[in-house]
XYZ file of N, CA, C and O in Angstrom:
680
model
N 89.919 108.889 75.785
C 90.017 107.448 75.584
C 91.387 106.952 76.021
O 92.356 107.705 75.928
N 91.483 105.964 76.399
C 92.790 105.045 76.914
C 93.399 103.959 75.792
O 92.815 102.877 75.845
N 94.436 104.038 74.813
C 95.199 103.703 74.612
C 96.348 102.532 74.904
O 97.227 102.971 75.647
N 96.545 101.212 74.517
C 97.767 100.427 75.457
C 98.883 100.932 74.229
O 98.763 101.162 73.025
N 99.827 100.964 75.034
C 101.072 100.991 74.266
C 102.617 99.237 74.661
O 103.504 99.141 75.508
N 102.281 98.531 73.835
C 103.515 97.538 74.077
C 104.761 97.627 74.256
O 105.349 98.370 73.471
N 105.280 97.180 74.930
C 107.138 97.325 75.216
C 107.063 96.069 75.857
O 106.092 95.358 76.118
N 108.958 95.855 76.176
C 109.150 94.827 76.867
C 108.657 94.886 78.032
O 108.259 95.839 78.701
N 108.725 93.533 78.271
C 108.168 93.156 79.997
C 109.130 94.054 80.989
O 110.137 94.447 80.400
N 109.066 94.337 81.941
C 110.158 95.429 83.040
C 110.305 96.223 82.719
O 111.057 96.890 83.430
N 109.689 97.060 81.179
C 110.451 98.434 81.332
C 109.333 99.177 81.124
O 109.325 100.184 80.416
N 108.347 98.724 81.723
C 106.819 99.951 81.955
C 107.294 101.307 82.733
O 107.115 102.313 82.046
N 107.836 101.537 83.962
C 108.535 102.867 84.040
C 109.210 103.202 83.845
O 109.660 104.284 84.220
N 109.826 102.128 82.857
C 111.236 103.529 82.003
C 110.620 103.846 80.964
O 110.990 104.788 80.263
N 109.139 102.804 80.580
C 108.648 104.111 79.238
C 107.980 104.840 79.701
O 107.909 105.948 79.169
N 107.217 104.572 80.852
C 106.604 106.050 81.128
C 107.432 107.137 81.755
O 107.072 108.313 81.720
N 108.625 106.707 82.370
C 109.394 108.551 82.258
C 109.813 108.833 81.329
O 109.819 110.037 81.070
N 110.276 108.054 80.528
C 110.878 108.251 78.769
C 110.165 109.426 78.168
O 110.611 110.518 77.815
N 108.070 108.580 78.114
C 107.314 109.611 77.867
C 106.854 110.913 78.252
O 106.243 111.787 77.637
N 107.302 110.828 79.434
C 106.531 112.031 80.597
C 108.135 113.347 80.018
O 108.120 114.576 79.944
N 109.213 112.409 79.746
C 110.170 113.678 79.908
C 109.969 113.808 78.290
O 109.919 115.013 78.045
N 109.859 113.189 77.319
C 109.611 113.584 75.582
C 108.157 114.010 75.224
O 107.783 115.046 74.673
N 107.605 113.202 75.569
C 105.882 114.117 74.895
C 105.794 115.236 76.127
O 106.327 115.344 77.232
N 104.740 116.092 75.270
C 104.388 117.126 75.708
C 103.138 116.879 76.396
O 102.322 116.029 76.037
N 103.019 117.591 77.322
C 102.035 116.944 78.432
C 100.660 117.684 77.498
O 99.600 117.060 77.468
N 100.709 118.241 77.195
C 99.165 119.234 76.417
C 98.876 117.924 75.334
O 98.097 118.212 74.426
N 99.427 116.489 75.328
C 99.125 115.754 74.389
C 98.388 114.692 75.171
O 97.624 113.829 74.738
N 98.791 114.942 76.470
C 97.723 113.495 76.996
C 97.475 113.857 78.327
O 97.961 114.886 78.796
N 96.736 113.076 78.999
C 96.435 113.460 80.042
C 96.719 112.749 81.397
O 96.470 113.040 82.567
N 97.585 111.284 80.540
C 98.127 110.630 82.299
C 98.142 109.393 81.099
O 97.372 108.978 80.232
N 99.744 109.024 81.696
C 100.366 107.530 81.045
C 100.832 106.839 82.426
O 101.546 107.411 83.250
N 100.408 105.733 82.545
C 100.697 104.671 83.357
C 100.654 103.575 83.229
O 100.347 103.305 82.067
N 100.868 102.369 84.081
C 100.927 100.898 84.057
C 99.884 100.678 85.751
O 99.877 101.138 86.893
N 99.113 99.650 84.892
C 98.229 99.165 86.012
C 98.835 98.103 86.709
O 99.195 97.009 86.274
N 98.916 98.673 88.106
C 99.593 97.224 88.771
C 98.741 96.410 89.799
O 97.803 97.061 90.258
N 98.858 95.153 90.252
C 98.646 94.505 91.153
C 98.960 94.602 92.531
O 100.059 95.099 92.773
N 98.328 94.281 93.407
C 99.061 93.946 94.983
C 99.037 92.210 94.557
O 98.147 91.506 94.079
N 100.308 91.951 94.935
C 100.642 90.647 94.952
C 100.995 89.945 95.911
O 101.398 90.713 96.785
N 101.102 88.438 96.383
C 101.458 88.276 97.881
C 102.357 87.400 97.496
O 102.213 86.611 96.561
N 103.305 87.504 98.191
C 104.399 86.920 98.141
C 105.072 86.051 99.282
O 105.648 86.971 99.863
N 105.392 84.942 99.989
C 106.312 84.293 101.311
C 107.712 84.294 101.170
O 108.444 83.361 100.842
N 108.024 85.583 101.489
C 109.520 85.459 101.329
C 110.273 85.085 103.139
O 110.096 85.838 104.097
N 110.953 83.982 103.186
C 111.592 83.876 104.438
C 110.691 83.566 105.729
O 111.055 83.877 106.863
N 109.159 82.752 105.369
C 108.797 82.574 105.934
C 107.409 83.621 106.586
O 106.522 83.379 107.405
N 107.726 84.749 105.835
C 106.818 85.880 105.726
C 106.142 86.462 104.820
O 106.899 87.012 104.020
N 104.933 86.611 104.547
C 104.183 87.221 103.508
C 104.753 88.728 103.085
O 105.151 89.463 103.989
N 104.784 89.124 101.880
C 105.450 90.626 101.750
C 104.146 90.577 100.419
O 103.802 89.718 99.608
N 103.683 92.026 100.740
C 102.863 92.750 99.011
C 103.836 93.445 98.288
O 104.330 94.459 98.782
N 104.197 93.023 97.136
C 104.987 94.103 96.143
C 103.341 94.355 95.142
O 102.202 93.889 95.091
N 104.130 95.323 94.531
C 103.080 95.598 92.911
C 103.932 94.637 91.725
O 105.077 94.184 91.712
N 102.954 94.575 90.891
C 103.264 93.593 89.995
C 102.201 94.188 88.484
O 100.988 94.401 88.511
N 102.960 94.311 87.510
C 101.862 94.702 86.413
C 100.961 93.944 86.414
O 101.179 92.843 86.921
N 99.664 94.214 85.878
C 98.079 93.879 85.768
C 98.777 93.103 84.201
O 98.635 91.914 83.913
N 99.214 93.706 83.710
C 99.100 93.303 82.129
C 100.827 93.389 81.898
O 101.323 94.476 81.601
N 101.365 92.626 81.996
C 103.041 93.256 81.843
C 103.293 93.466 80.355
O 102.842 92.660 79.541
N 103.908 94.387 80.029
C 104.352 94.865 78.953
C 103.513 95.645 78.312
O 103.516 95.451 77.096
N 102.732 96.531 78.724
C 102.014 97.396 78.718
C 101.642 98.615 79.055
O 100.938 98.598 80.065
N 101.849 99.784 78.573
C 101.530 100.998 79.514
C 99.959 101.272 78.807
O 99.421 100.755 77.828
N 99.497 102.323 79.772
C 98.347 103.167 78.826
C 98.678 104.382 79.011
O 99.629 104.710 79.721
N 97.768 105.363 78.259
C 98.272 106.728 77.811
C 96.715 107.020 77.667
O 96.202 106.317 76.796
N 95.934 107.794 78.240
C 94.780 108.374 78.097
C 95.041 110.028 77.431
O 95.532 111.081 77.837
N 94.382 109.514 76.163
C 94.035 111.206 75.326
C 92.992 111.331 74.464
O 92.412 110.330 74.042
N 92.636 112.591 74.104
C 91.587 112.896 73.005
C 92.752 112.687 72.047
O 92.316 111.988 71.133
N 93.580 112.872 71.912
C 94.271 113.449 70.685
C 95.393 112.087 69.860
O 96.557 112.227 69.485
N 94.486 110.790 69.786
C 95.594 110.125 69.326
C 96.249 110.207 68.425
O 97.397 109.824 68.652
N 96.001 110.679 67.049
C 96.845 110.415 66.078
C 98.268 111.289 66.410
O 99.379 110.974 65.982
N 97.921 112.657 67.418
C 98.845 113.515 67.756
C 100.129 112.815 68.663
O 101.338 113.033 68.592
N 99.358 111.890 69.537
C 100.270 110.910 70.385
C 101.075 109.980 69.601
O 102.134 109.493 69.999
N 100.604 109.783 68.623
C 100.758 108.293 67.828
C 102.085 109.180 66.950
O 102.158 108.319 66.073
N 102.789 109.855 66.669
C 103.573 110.718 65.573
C 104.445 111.310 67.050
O 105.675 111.296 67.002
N 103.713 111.844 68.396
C 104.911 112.092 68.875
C 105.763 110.696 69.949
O 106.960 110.566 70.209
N 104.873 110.049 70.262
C 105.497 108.660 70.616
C 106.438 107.942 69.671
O 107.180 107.112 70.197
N 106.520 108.103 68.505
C 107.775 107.850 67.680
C 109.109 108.901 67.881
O 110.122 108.863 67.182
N 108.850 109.885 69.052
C 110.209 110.042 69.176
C 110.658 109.963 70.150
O 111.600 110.678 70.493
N 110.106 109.040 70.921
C 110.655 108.157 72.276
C 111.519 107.141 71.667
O 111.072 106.429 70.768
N 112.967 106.995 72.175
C 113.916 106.400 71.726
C 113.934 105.140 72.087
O 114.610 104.397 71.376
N 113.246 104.563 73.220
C 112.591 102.740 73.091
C 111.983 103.064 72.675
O 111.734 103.841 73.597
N 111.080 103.378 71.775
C 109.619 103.316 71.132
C 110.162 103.238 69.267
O 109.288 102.737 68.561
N 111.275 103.614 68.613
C 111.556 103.856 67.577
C 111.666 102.445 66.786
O 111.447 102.300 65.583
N 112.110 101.268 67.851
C 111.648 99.896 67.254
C 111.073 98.841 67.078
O 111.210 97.753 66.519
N 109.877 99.836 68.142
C 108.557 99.015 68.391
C 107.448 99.596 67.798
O 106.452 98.894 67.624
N 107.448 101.245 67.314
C 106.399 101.574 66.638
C 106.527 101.591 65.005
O 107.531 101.399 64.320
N 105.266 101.866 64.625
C 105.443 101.743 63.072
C 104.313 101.972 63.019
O 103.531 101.837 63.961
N 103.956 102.469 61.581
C 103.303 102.923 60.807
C 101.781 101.993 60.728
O 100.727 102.474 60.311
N 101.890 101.084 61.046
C 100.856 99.750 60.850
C 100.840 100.244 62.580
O 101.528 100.897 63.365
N 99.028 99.111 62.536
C 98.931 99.355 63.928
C 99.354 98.691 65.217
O 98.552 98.448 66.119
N 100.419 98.456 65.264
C 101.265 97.289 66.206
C 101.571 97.485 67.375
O 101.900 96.547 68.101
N 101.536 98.499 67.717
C 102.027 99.014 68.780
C 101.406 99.895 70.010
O 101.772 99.998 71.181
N 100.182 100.570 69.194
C 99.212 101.295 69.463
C 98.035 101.053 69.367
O 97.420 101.363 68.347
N 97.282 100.272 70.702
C 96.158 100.021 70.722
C 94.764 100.743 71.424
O 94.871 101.157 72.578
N 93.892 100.837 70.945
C 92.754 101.840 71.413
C 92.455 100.295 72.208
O 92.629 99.093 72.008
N 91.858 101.272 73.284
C 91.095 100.266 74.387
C 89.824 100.550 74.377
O 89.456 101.700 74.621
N 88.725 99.310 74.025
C 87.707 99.726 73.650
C 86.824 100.043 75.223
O 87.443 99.906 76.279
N 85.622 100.389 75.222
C 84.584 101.208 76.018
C 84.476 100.271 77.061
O 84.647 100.742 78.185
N 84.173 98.757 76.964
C 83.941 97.690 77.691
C 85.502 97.167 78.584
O 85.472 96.579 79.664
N 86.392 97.427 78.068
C 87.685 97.216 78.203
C 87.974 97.685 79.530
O 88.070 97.078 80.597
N 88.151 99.519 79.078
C 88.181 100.468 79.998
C 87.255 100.465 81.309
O 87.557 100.600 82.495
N 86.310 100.310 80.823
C 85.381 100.239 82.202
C 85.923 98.891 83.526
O 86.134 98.785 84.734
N 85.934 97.977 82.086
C 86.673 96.712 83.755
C 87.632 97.492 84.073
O 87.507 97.947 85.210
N 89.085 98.028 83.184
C 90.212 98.391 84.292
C 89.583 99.366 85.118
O 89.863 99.230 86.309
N 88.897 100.211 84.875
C 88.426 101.535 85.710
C 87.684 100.649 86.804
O 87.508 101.290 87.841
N 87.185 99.300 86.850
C 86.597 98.689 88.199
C 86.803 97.943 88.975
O 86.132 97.556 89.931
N 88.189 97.567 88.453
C 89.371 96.645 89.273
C 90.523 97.509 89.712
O 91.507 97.039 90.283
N 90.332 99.138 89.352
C 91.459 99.835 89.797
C 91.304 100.743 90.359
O 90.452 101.516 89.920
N 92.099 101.138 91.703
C 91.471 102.732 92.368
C 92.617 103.664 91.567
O 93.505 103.282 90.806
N 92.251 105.134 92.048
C 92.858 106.444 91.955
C 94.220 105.942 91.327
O 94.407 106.288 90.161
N 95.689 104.791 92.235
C 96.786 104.793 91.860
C 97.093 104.234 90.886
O 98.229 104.259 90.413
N 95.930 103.507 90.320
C 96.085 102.631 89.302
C 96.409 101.256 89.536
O 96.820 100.436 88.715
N 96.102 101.057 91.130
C 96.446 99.601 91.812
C 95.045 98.733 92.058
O 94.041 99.152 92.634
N 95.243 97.374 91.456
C 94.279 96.508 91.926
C 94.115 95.850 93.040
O 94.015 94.633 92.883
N 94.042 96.306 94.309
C 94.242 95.756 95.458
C 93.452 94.547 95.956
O 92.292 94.522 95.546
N 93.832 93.516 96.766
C 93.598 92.315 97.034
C 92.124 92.779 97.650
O 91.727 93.772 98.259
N 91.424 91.351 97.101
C 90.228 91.226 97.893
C 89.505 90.480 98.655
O 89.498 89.324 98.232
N 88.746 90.660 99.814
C 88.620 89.561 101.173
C 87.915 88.577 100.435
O 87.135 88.807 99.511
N 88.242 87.419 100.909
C 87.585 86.256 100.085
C 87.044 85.291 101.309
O 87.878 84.726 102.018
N 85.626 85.111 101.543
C 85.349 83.983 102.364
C 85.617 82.644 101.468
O 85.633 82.592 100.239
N 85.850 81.426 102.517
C 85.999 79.684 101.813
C 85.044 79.390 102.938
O 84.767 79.823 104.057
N 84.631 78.330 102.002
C 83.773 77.212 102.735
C 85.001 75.916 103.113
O 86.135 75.855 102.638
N 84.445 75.068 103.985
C 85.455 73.963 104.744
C 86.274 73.191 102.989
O 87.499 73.106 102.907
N 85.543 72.825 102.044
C 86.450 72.561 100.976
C 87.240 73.654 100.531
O 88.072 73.292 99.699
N 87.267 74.750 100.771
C 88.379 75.568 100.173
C 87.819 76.508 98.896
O 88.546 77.141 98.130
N 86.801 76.465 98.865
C 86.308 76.908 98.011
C 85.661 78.215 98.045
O 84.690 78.323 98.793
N 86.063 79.311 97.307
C 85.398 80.327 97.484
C 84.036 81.019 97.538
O 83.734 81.586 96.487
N 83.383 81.076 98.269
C 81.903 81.532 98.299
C 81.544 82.858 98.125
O 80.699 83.032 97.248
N 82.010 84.014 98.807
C 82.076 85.056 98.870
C 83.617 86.017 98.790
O 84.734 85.836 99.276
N 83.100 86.944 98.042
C 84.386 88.258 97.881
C 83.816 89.807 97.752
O 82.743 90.246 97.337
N 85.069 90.481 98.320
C 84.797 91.917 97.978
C 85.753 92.198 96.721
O 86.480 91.471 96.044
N 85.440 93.582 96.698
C 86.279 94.080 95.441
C 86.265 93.898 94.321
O 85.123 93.716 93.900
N 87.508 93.829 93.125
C 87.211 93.212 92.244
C 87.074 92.092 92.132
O 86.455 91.734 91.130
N 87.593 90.982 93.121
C 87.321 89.713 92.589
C 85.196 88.923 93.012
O 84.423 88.082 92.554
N 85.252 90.041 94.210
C 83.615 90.140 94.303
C 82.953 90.376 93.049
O 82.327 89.442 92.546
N 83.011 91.698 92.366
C 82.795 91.923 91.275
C 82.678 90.787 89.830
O 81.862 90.622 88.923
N 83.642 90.329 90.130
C 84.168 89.228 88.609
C 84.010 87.804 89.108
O 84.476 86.749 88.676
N 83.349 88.029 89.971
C 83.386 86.395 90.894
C 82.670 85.346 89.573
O 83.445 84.396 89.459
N 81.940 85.250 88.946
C 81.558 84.535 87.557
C 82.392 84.119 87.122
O 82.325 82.930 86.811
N 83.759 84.946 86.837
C 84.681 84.919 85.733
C 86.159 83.903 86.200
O 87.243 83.699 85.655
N 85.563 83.476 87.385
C 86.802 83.210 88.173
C 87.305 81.878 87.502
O 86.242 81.257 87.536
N 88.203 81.020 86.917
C 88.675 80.182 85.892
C 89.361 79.678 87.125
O 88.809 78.690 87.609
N 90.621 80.186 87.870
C 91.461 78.966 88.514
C 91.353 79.792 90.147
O 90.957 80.958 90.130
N 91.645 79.269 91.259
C 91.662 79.889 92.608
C 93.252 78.981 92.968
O 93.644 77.854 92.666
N 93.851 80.101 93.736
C 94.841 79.477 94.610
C 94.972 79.999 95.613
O 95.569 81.074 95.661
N 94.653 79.633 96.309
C 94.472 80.407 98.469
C 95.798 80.118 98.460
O 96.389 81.120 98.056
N 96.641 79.138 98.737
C 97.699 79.364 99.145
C 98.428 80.251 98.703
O 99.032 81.037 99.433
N 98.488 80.257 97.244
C 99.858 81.731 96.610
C 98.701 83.047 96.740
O 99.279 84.129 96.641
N 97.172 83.176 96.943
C 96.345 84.101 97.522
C 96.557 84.923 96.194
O 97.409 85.789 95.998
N 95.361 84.347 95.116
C 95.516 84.332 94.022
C 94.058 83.706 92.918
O 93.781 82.519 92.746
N 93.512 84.600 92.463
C 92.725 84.188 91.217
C 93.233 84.549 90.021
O 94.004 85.495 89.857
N 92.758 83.700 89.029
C 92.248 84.227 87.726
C 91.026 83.912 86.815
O 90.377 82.879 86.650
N 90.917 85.459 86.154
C 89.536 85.564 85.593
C 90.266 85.275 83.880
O 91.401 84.917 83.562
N 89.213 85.567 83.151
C 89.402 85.589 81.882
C 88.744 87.141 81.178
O 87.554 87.446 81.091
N 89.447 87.615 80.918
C 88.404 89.134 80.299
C 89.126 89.495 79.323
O 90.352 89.603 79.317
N 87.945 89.810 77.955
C 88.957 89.919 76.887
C 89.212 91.676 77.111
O 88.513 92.602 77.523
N 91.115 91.479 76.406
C 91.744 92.593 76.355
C 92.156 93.042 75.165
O 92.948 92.212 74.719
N 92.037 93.815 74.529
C 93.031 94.096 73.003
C 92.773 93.028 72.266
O 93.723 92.270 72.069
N 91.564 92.714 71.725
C 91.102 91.502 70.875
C 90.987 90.311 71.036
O 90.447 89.718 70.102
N 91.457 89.425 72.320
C 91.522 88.526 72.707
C 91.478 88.164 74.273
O 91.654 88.974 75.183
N 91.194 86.708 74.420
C 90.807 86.713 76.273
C 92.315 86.524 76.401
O 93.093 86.033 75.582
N 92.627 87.177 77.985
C 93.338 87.173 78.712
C 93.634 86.696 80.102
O 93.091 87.313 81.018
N 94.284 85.860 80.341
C 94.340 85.390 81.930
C 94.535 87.180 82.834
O 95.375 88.041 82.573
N 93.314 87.231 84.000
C 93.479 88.629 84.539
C 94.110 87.938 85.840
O 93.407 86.983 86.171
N 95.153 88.110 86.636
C 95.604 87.984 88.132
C 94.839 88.542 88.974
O 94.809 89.763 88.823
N 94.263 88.191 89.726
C 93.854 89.167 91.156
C 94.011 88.784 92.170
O 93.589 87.673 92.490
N 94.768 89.695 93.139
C 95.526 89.274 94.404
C 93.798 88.936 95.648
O 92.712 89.412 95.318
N 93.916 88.342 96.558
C 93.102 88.259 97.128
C 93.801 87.664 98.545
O 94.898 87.107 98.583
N 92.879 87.918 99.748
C 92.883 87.894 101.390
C 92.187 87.204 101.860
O 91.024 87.018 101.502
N 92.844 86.594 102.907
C 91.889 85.538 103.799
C 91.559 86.477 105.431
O 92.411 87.187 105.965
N 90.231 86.262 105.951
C 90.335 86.568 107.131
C 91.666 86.756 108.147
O 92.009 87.701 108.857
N 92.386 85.152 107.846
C 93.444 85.406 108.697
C 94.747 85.785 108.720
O 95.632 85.611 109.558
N 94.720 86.503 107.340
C 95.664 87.041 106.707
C 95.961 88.310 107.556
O 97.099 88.757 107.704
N 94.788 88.877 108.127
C 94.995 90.328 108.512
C 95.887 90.766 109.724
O 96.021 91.960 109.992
């Protein structure tokens, strides 16, 4: 099962090397942060960076949580964000997991998806995930090359980002 763990916003890979160099790997089986392809016009030019899916968030996939949950308290950012109550440590339920597992390949990246428009601008057709979630789609922005869905996460709906491509983008 997959697990979110909270921290501040920007420091998703300093907790996951934090974790990778303090827990013992026989306790989990892969901690990461799901990221985005994002598009960006810097200088007149489009650039993709990654961008967290969920910022301030890692996950940690294990059988063995309560074992994770006792040794993640001795990660030294983690000592004033975890506690005893469940605040910090969230199980990701079955429905949860499956969307990230279908908006994300192998790296854990949600990569942009081709989007046809009709002459208003409006999206008709997509691949990928935003093909997939095309129902769910709440706001479109072609120019910043950009949706969002709504899918609930950790008890509540969440604005989801998904990067997306135009034909003449390529």
């Amino acid at each position: 099962m997959w697990y979110a763990i909270q921290t501040s916003t920007g420091e998703e890979e300093e907790l996951i090397t934090m974790i990778e160099r303090v827990v013992p790997k026989g306790y989990y089986e892969e901690c990461f942060c799901i990221r985005r392809e994002r598009l960006r016009k810097i200088g007149g030019k489009w650039e993709i960076d990654l961008y967290p899916l969920f910022p301030a968030y890692v996950f940690v996939a294990t059988e063995n949580p309560k074992r994770m949950f006792l040794e993640l308290k001795r990660v030294p950012k983690l000592t004033r964000l975890l506690s005893d109550q469940q605040g910090s440590f969230f199980c990701v339920d079955e429905d949860e997991e499956s969307f990230l597992r279908s908006v994300q390949d192998a790296q854990h990246v949600v990569r942009r998806s081709l989007v046809e428009v009709d002459k208003e601008g409006q999206i008709i057709r997509a691949d990928g995930p935003v093909g997939v979630y095309f129902d769910r789609i709440v706001k479109q922005r072609l120019r910043k090359r950009y949706v969002w869905i709504e899918q609930e996460f950790l008890g509540r709906k969440r604005k989801v980002y998904l990067g997306i491509r135009l034909e003449e983008d390529e």
